[in-house]
Amino acid sequence: MASSTHQAVVTVAKRAPLEIKHLPTPKPVGREVLVKALWTASTPLDLHQADGGLLVNHPQVLGDGVAGQVVATGSDVTMLKPDDFVFGFTFRSEKEKAYQEYVCTPENLLGKVPPGWEDRLSECVTVPNNFVTAWNTLLNVLGLPLPWPKESTFTPSTDPRILVWGGSSSVGQYALQILSYYGYRNVIATASPRNFDLVKECGVTHVVSYHSPAEGLKKEIEARLEGKVDLVLDCIGSRGGSVEPIAEIAETGAKVAIMLPVVIRDAADDVEPEYALDVAEVVRWRAGVEVKGARTHFYLDVSSFLKVLCFSCFNAAFCLTELISGIGSIFSKPPSTGDYAHAARSRGSETKQAEDRRRSDVVGTGAESAGYTPEQGSEW
């Protein structure tokens, strides 16, 4: 039985240490489920809100990925019951936020953890945000056909040349596996040379180093793809680290999707981060290049398909069996650390000093004592 109040991790001011706040524990009604949060995961948005004050009203509970156990359900809940282990992408209101001991959310935003995975919640919690980000961007921003359920005879009607910038990032690894699952073969990814093998395991044949000068990189990419790039997925969202070189690569007719916000200036101990939301104004693009920002947290507004897939059909026995067998063992092999050792750094947005300060400021979550590795998630 949940107590009448519980602890939550909140922002109190921009760049200030996070604090613990006691909140009333809500009682689930209708289709709501109350979950005891056992694990959560750090994401770029958490960093930008805590360190940069992005879209924050203080005090604000952080977190949008949760894994835990159901403790109570509303009267209209049909797919979950107390003691079920679940994971989900929840973020729309304070009671749905993940950095607290109890999360109250509609059942359709949760997925039921398959039998045998109850002791691997640290991996489960890395799936929702990253998977939805990759799928939503490929489907709704870049417009790639991703029919569900996928017929065994499905093949893409076109074979666009696709560049995934940041292939070893969390979102990049999911995007590459989804593209491979649906039969998109004309794909190339960037990564550091030490992560080439990791990226290739996600189903892509061509990998190039993002350390290469933009002009030489453009020639290498076009040579590997045997033509100019049609679609670009920027998983990093850094003006200097990804957007500027992509602007050199994208020619007229290309479509580019960039993770928001774009980081203009990285944080340091004595320097505040700077962000931009208008991707068309961040750099100079060639005429005829279509550039869009990817806003993961709006996926419920734009995609009726994702409303079904993520995560209500997980509850109806979709779970992860199809993902495990079809999309390159996404779940049995969750995103590796790769190029970006911190989930929040998978967007190339943070200096080591800011990361160290942020991690030392998270007091009371049990993260450090639990052997905290951000790509795995944080345990209460």
mmCIF file with all atom_site columns, C-alpha atoms in Angstrom, residues 77-222:
data_model
loop_
_atom_site.group_PDB
_atom_site.id
_atom_site.type_symbol
_atom_site.label_atom_id
_atom_site.label_alt_id
_atom_site.label_comp_id
_atom_site.label_asym_id
_atom_site.label_entity_id
_atom_site.label_seq_id
_atom_site.pdbx_PDB_ins_code
_atom_site.Cartn_x
_atom_site.Cartn_y
_atom_site.Cartn_z
_atom_site.occupancy
_atom_site.B_iso_or_equiv
_atom_site.pdbx_formal_charge
_atom_site.auth_seq_id
_atom_site.auth_comp_id
_atom_site.auth_asym_id
_atom_site.auth_atom_id
_atom_site.pdbx_PDB_model_num
ATOM 1   C CA . VAL A 1 77  ? -8.140 -0.483  -16.068 1.00 0.00 ? 77  VAL A CA 1
ATOM 2   C CA . THR A 1 78  ? -8.340 -3.704  -18.089 1.00 0.00 ? 78  THR A CA 1
ATOM 3   C CA . MET A 1 79  ? -4.797 -4.650  -19.089 1.00 0.00 ? 79  MET A CA 1
ATOM 4   C CA . LEU A 1 80  ? -2.797 -4.315  -15.868 1.00 0.00 ? 80  LEU A CA 1
ATOM 5   C CA . LYS A 1 81  ? -3.192 -5.424  -12.263 1.00 0.00 ? 81  LYS A CA 1
ATOM 6   C CA . PRO A 1 82  ? -1.344 -4.909  -8.973  1.00 0.00 ? 82  PRO A CA 1
ATOM 7   C CA . ASP A 1 83  ? 2.093  -6.588  -8.825  1.00 0.00 ? 83  ASP A CA 1
ATOM 8   C CA . ASP A 1 84  ? 2.587  -6.434  -12.616 1.00 0.00 ? 84  ASP A CA 1
ATOM 9   C CA . PHE A 1 85  ? 6.017  -5.178  -13.615 1.00 0.00 ? 85  PHE A CA 1
ATOM 10  C CA . VAL A 1 86  ? 5.786  -2.380  -16.189 1.00 0.00 ? 86  VAL A CA 1
ATOM 11  C CA . PHE A 1 87  ? 7.828  0.199   -18.068 1.00 0.00 ? 87  PHE A CA 1
ATOM 12  C CA . GLY A 1 88  ? 6.723  3.327   -19.879 1.00 0.00 ? 88  GLY A CA 1
ATOM 13  C CA . PHE A 1 89  ? 7.228  6.796   -21.334 1.00 0.00 ? 89  PHE A CA 1
ATOM 14  C CA . THR A 1 90  ? 5.295  9.170   -19.066 1.00 0.00 ? 90  THR A CA 1
ATOM 15  C CA . PHE A 1 91  ? 5.771  12.929  -18.885 1.00 0.00 ? 91  PHE A CA 1
ATOM 16  C CA . ARG A 1 92  ? 2.649  15.050  -19.453 1.00 0.00 ? 92  ARG A CA 1
ATOM 17  C CA . SER A 1 93  ? 1.934  16.132  -15.870 1.00 0.00 ? 93  SER A CA 1
ATOM 18  C CA . GLU A 1 94  ? 3.623  16.151  -12.481 1.00 0.00 ? 94  GLU A CA 1
ATOM 19  C CA . LYS A 1 95  ? 2.054  12.890  -11.372 1.00 0.00 ? 95  LYS A CA 1
ATOM 20  C CA . GLU A 1 96  ? 3.346  11.148  -14.527 1.00 0.00 ? 96  GLU A CA 1
ATOM 21  C CA . LYS A 1 97  ? 6.953  12.295  -14.120 1.00 0.00 ? 97  LYS A CA 1
ATOM 22  C CA . ALA A 1 98  ? 9.479  9.542   -13.443 1.00 0.00 ? 98  ALA A CA 1
ATOM 23  C CA . TYR A 1 99  ? 11.869 11.000  -10.852 1.00 0.00 ? 99  TYR A CA 1
ATOM 24  C CA . GLN A 1 100 ? 9.595  10.166  -7.944  1.00 0.00 ? 100 GLN A CA 1
ATOM 25  C CA . GLU A 1 101 ? 8.728  7.151   -5.865  1.00 0.00 ? 101 GLU A CA 1
ATOM 26  C CA . TYR A 1 102 ? 5.207  6.759   -7.288  1.00 0.00 ? 102 TYR A CA 1
ATOM 27  C CA . VAL A 1 103 ? 4.077  7.492   -10.829 1.00 0.00 ? 103 VAL A CA 1
ATOM 28  C CA . CYS A 1 104 ? 0.390  7.762   -11.760 1.00 0.00 ? 104 CYS A CA 1
ATOM 29  C CA . THR A 1 105 ? -0.360 7.443   -15.471 1.00 0.00 ? 105 THR A CA 1
ATOM 30  C CA . PRO A 1 106 ? -2.924 6.044   -17.953 1.00 0.00 ? 106 PRO A CA 1
ATOM 31  C CA . GLU A 1 107 ? -2.391 2.348   -18.615 1.00 0.00 ? 107 GLU A CA 1
ATOM 32  C CA . ASN A 1 108 ? -1.907 2.887   -22.350 1.00 0.00 ? 108 ASN A CA 1
ATOM 33  C CA . LEU A 1 109 ? 1.401  4.671   -21.661 1.00 0.00 ? 109 LEU A CA 1
ATOM 34  C CA . LEU A 1 110 ? 2.811  1.586   -19.959 1.00 0.00 ? 110 LEU A CA 1
ATOM 35  C CA . GLY A 1 111 ? 4.043  -1.727  -21.274 1.00 0.00 ? 111 GLY A CA 1
ATOM 36  C CA . LYS A 1 112 ? 3.966  -4.981  -19.332 1.00 0.00 ? 112 LYS A CA 1
ATOM 37  C CA . VAL A 1 113 ? 7.386  -6.486  -18.758 1.00 0.00 ? 113 VAL A CA 1
ATOM 38  C CA . PRO A 1 114 ? 7.483  -10.035 -20.177 1.00 0.00 ? 114 PRO A CA 1
ATOM 39  C CA . PRO A 1 115 ? 7.972  -12.969 -17.783 1.00 0.00 ? 115 PRO A CA 1
ATOM 40  C CA . GLY A 1 116 ? 11.606 -13.451 -16.895 1.00 0.00 ? 116 GLY A CA 1
ATOM 41  C CA . TRP A 1 117 ? 12.537 -9.803  -17.342 1.00 0.00 ? 117 TRP A CA 1
ATOM 42  C CA . GLU A 1 118 ? 11.561 -8.616  -13.866 1.00 0.00 ? 118 GLU A CA 1
ATOM 43  C CA . ASP A 1 119 ? 15.202 -8.531  -12.756 1.00 0.00 ? 119 ASP A CA 1
ATOM 44  C CA . ARG A 1 120 ? 16.259 -6.550  -15.826 1.00 0.00 ? 120 ARG A CA 1
ATOM 45  C CA . LEU A 1 121 ? 14.261 -3.392  -15.249 1.00 0.00 ? 121 LEU A CA 1
ATOM 46  C CA . SER A 1 122 ? 17.431 -1.324  -15.570 1.00 0.00 ? 122 SER A CA 1
ATOM 47  C CA . GLU A 1 123 ? 17.437 -2.346  -19.249 1.00 0.00 ? 123 GLU A CA 1
ATOM 48  C CA . CYS A 1 124 ? 13.675 -2.063  -19.698 1.00 0.00 ? 124 CYS A CA 1
ATOM 49  C CA . VAL A 1 125 ? 13.705 1.581   -18.627 1.00 0.00 ? 125 VAL A CA 1
ATOM 50  C CA . THR A 1 126 ? 16.076 2.562   -21.447 1.00 0.00 ? 126 THR A CA 1
ATOM 51  C CA . VAL A 1 127 ? 13.596 1.438   -24.109 1.00 0.00 ? 127 VAL A CA 1
ATOM 52  C CA . PRO A 1 128 ? 10.558 3.802   -24.049 1.00 0.00 ? 128 PRO A CA 1
ATOM 53  C CA . ASN A 1 129 ? 12.025 7.271   -24.632 1.00 0.00 ? 129 ASN A CA 1
ATOM 54  C CA . ASN A 1 130 ? 14.700 6.163   -27.085 1.00 0.00 ? 130 ASN A CA 1
ATOM 55  C CA . PHE A 1 131 ? 12.480 3.792   -29.033 1.00 0.00 ? 131 PHE A CA 1
ATOM 56  C CA . VAL A 1 132 ? 9.631  6.319   -29.355 1.00 0.00 ? 132 VAL A CA 1
ATOM 57  C CA . THR A 1 133 ? 12.084 9.045   -30.370 1.00 0.00 ? 133 THR A CA 1
ATOM 58  C CA . ALA A 1 134 ? 13.555 6.923   -33.145 1.00 0.00 ? 134 ALA A CA 1
ATOM 59  C CA . TRP A 1 135 ? 10.226 5.596   -34.410 1.00 0.00 ? 135 TRP A CA 1
ATOM 60  C CA . ASN A 1 136 ? 8.390  8.919   -34.216 1.00 0.00 ? 136 ASN A CA 1
ATOM 61  C CA . THR A 1 137 ? 11.164 10.731  -36.077 1.00 0.00 ? 137 THR A CA 1
ATOM 62  C CA . LEU A 1 138 ? 11.456 8.151   -38.844 1.00 0.00 ? 138 LEU A CA 1
ATOM 63  C CA . LEU A 1 139 ? 7.680  7.893   -39.272 1.00 0.00 ? 139 LEU A CA 1
ATOM 64  C CA . ASN A 1 140 ? 6.277  11.357  -38.582 1.00 0.00 ? 140 ASN A CA 1
ATOM 65  C CA . VAL A 1 141 ? 9.171  13.685  -39.320 1.00 0.00 ? 141 VAL A CA 1
ATOM 66  C CA . LEU A 1 142 ? 10.981 11.946  -42.173 1.00 0.00 ? 142 LEU A CA 1
ATOM 67  C CA . GLY A 1 143 ? 7.824  10.254  -43.499 1.00 0.00 ? 143 GLY A CA 1
ATOM 68  C CA . LEU A 1 144 ? 9.195  6.735   -43.922 1.00 0.00 ? 144 LEU A CA 1
ATOM 69  C CA . PRO A 1 145 ? 6.564  3.969   -44.223 1.00 0.00 ? 145 PRO A CA 1
ATOM 70  C CA . LEU A 1 146 ? 6.713  1.777   -41.107 1.00 0.00 ? 146 LEU A CA 1
ATOM 71  C CA . PRO A 1 147 ? 3.522  -0.302  -41.281 1.00 0.00 ? 147 PRO A CA 1
ATOM 72  C CA . TRP A 1 148 ? 2.454  -2.210  -38.205 1.00 0.00 ? 148 TRP A CA 1
ATOM 73  C CA . PRO A 1 149 ? 2.031  -5.074  -38.041 1.00 0.00 ? 149 PRO A CA 1
ATOM 74  C CA . LYS A 1 150 ? 4.668  -5.609  -40.713 1.00 0.00 ? 150 LYS A CA 1
ATOM 75  C CA . GLU A 1 151 ? 3.667  -8.182  -43.267 1.00 0.00 ? 151 GLU A CA 1
ATOM 76  C CA . SER A 1 152 ? 6.327  -10.764 -44.036 1.00 0.00 ? 152 SER A CA 1
ATOM 77  C CA . THR A 1 153 ? 6.198  -9.682  -47.676 1.00 0.00 ? 153 THR A CA 1
ATOM 78  C CA . PHE A 1 154 ? 6.702  -5.969  -46.941 1.00 0.00 ? 154 PHE A CA 1
ATOM 79  C CA . THR A 1 155 ? 9.492  -4.214  -48.782 1.00 0.00 ? 155 THR A CA 1
ATOM 80  C CA . PRO A 1 156 ? 9.933  -0.433  -49.006 1.00 0.00 ? 156 PRO A CA 1
ATOM 81  C CA . SER A 1 157 ? 8.439  1.014   -52.184 1.00 0.00 ? 157 SER A CA 1
ATOM 82  C CA . THR A 1 158 ? 11.439 3.319   -52.455 1.00 0.00 ? 158 THR A CA 1
ATOM 83  C CA . ASP A 1 159 ? 15.009 2.949   -51.295 1.00 0.00 ? 159 ASP A CA 1
ATOM 84  C CA . PRO A 1 160 ? 16.087 6.406   -50.117 1.00 0.00 ? 160 PRO A CA 1
ATOM 85  C CA . ARG A 1 161 ? 19.698 7.096   -49.227 1.00 0.00 ? 161 ARG A CA 1
ATOM 86  C CA . ILE A 1 162 ? 19.618 7.623   -45.453 1.00 0.00 ? 162 ILE A CA 1
ATOM 87  C CA . LEU A 1 163 ? 22.262 9.146   -43.193 1.00 0.00 ? 163 LEU A CA 1
ATOM 88  C CA . VAL A 1 164 ? 21.992 8.550   -39.420 1.00 0.00 ? 164 VAL A CA 1
ATOM 89  C CA . TRP A 1 165 ? 24.299 10.992  -37.646 1.00 0.00 ? 165 TRP A CA 1
ATOM 90  C CA . GLY A 1 166 ? 25.278 9.559   -34.270 1.00 0.00 ? 166 GLY A CA 1
ATOM 91  C CA . GLY A 1 167 ? 24.729 5.879   -34.972 1.00 0.00 ? 167 GLY A CA 1
ATOM 92  C CA . SER A 1 168 ? 26.104 4.703   -31.627 1.00 0.00 ? 168 SER A CA 1
ATOM 93  C CA . SER A 1 169 ? 23.902 7.038   -29.584 1.00 0.00 ? 169 SER A CA 1
ATOM 94  C CA . SER A 1 170 ? 20.893 5.478   -27.888 1.00 0.00 ? 170 SER A CA 1
ATOM 95  C CA . VAL A 1 171 ? 18.420 6.862   -30.444 1.00 0.00 ? 171 VAL A CA 1
ATOM 96  C CA . GLY A 1 172 ? 20.818 6.064   -33.279 1.00 0.00 ? 172 GLY A CA 1
ATOM 97  C CA . GLN A 1 173 ? 21.035 2.391   -32.348 1.00 0.00 ? 173 GLN A CA 1
ATOM 98  C CA . TYR A 1 174 ? 17.250 2.049   -32.257 1.00 0.00 ? 174 TYR A CA 1
ATOM 99  C CA . ALA A 1 175 ? 16.831 3.941   -35.535 1.00 0.00 ? 175 ALA A CA 1
ATOM 100 C CA . LEU A 1 176 ? 19.321 1.703   -37.330 1.00 0.00 ? 176 LEU A CA 1
ATOM 101 C CA . GLN A 1 177 ? 17.646 -1.470  -36.061 1.00 0.00 ? 177 GLN A CA 1
ATOM 102 C CA . ILE A 1 178 ? 14.196 -0.208  -37.071 1.00 0.00 ? 178 ILE A CA 1
ATOM 103 C CA . LEU A 1 179 ? 15.458 0.686   -40.554 1.00 0.00 ? 179 LEU A CA 1
ATOM 104 C CA . SER A 1 180 ? 17.051 -2.737  -40.896 1.00 0.00 ? 180 SER A CA 1
ATOM 105 C CA . TYR A 1 181 ? 13.885 -4.487  -39.701 1.00 0.00 ? 181 TYR A CA 1
ATOM 106 C CA . TYR A 1 182 ? 11.821 -2.759  -42.382 1.00 0.00 ? 182 TYR A CA 1
ATOM 107 C CA . GLY A 1 183 ? 14.289 -3.497  -45.147 1.00 0.00 ? 183 GLY A CA 1
ATOM 108 C CA . TYR A 1 184 ? 15.848 -0.086  -45.711 1.00 0.00 ? 184 TYR A CA 1
ATOM 109 C CA . ARG A 1 185 ? 19.282 -1.040  -46.935 1.00 0.00 ? 185 ARG A CA 1
ATOM 110 C CA . ASN A 1 186 ? 20.721 2.180   -48.391 1.00 0.00 ? 186 ASN A CA 1
ATOM 111 C CA . VAL A 1 187 ? 21.761 3.462   -44.969 1.00 0.00 ? 187 VAL A CA 1
ATOM 112 C CA . ILE A 1 188 ? 24.992 4.937   -43.641 1.00 0.00 ? 188 ILE A CA 1
ATOM 113 C CA . ALA A 1 189 ? 25.815 6.054   -40.096 1.00 0.00 ? 189 ALA A CA 1
ATOM 114 C CA . THR A 1 190 ? 28.454 8.155   -38.418 1.00 0.00 ? 190 THR A CA 1
ATOM 115 C CA . ALA A 1 191 ? 30.318 7.089   -35.290 1.00 0.00 ? 191 ALA A CA 1
ATOM 116 C CA . SER A 1 192 ? 33.794 7.177   -33.846 1.00 0.00 ? 192 SER A CA 1
ATOM 117 C CA . PRO A 1 193 ? 36.029 4.425   -35.255 1.00 0.00 ? 193 PRO A CA 1
ATOM 118 C CA . ARG A 1 194 ? 36.078 2.572   -31.925 1.00 0.00 ? 194 ARG A CA 1
ATOM 119 C CA . ASN A 1 195 ? 32.311 2.050   -32.247 1.00 0.00 ? 195 ASN A CA 1
ATOM 120 C CA . PHE A 1 196 ? 32.123 0.958   -35.887 1.00 0.00 ? 196 PHE A CA 1
ATOM 121 C CA . ASP A 1 197 ? 31.541 -2.698  -34.949 1.00 0.00 ? 197 ASP A CA 1
ATOM 122 C CA . LEU A 1 198 ? 28.800 -1.755  -32.474 1.00 0.00 ? 198 LEU A CA 1
ATOM 123 C CA . VAL A 1 199 ? 26.972 0.270   -35.109 1.00 0.00 ? 199 VAL A CA 1
ATOM 124 C CA . LYS A 1 200 ? 27.272 -2.501  -37.690 1.00 0.00 ? 200 LYS A CA 1
ATOM 125 C CA . GLU A 1 201 ? 25.662 -4.906  -35.229 1.00 0.00 ? 201 GLU A CA 1
ATOM 126 C CA . CYS A 1 202 ? 22.572 -2.683  -35.454 1.00 0.00 ? 202 CYS A CA 1
ATOM 127 C CA . GLY A 1 203 ? 22.104 -3.622  -39.103 1.00 0.00 ? 203 GLY A CA 1
ATOM 128 C CA . VAL A 1 204 ? 23.976 -0.993  -41.091 1.00 0.00 ? 204 VAL A CA 1
ATOM 129 C CA . THR A 1 205 ? 26.730 -1.852  -43.555 1.00 0.00 ? 205 THR A CA 1
ATOM 130 C CA . HIS A 1 206 ? 28.358 1.542   -44.010 1.00 0.00 ? 206 HIS A CA 1
ATOM 131 C CA . VAL A 1 207 ? 29.852 3.492   -41.091 1.00 0.00 ? 207 VAL A CA 1
ATOM 132 C CA . VAL A 1 208 ? 32.048 6.581   -41.354 1.00 0.00 ? 208 VAL A CA 1
ATOM 133 C CA . SER A 1 209 ? 33.876 8.672   -38.782 1.00 0.00 ? 209 SER A CA 1
ATOM 134 C CA . TYR A 1 210 ? 32.234 11.959  -37.845 1.00 0.00 ? 210 TYR A CA 1
ATOM 135 C CA . HIS A 1 211 ? 35.728 13.265  -37.003 1.00 0.00 ? 211 HIS A CA 1
ATOM 136 C CA . SER A 1 212 ? 36.479 13.601  -40.720 1.00 0.00 ? 212 SER A CA 1
ATOM 137 C CA . PRO A 1 213 ? 36.384 17.106  -42.270 1.00 0.00 ? 213 PRO A CA 1
ATOM 138 C CA . ALA A 1 214 ? 32.942 17.903  -43.699 1.00 0.00 ? 214 ALA A CA 1
ATOM 139 C CA . GLU A 1 215 ? 34.048 18.108  -47.331 1.00 0.00 ? 215 GLU A CA 1
ATOM 140 C CA . GLY A 1 216 ? 35.841 14.770  -47.272 1.00 0.00 ? 216 GLY A CA 1
ATOM 141 C CA . LEU A 1 217 ? 33.029 13.202  -45.265 1.00 0.00 ? 217 LEU A CA 1
ATOM 142 C CA . LYS A 1 218 ? 30.457 14.322  -47.828 1.00 0.00 ? 218 LYS A CA 1
ATOM 143 C CA . LYS A 1 219 ? 32.418 12.695  -50.638 1.00 0.00 ? 219 LYS A CA 1
ATOM 144 C CA . GLU A 1 220 ? 32.873 9.481   -48.678 1.00 0.00 ? 220 GLU A CA 1
ATOM 145 C CA . ILE A 1 221 ? 29.174 9.243   -47.796 1.00 0.00 ? 221 ILE A CA 1
ATOM 146 C CA . GLU A 1 222 ? 28.055 9.872   -51.378 1.00 0.00 ? 222 GLU A CA 1
#
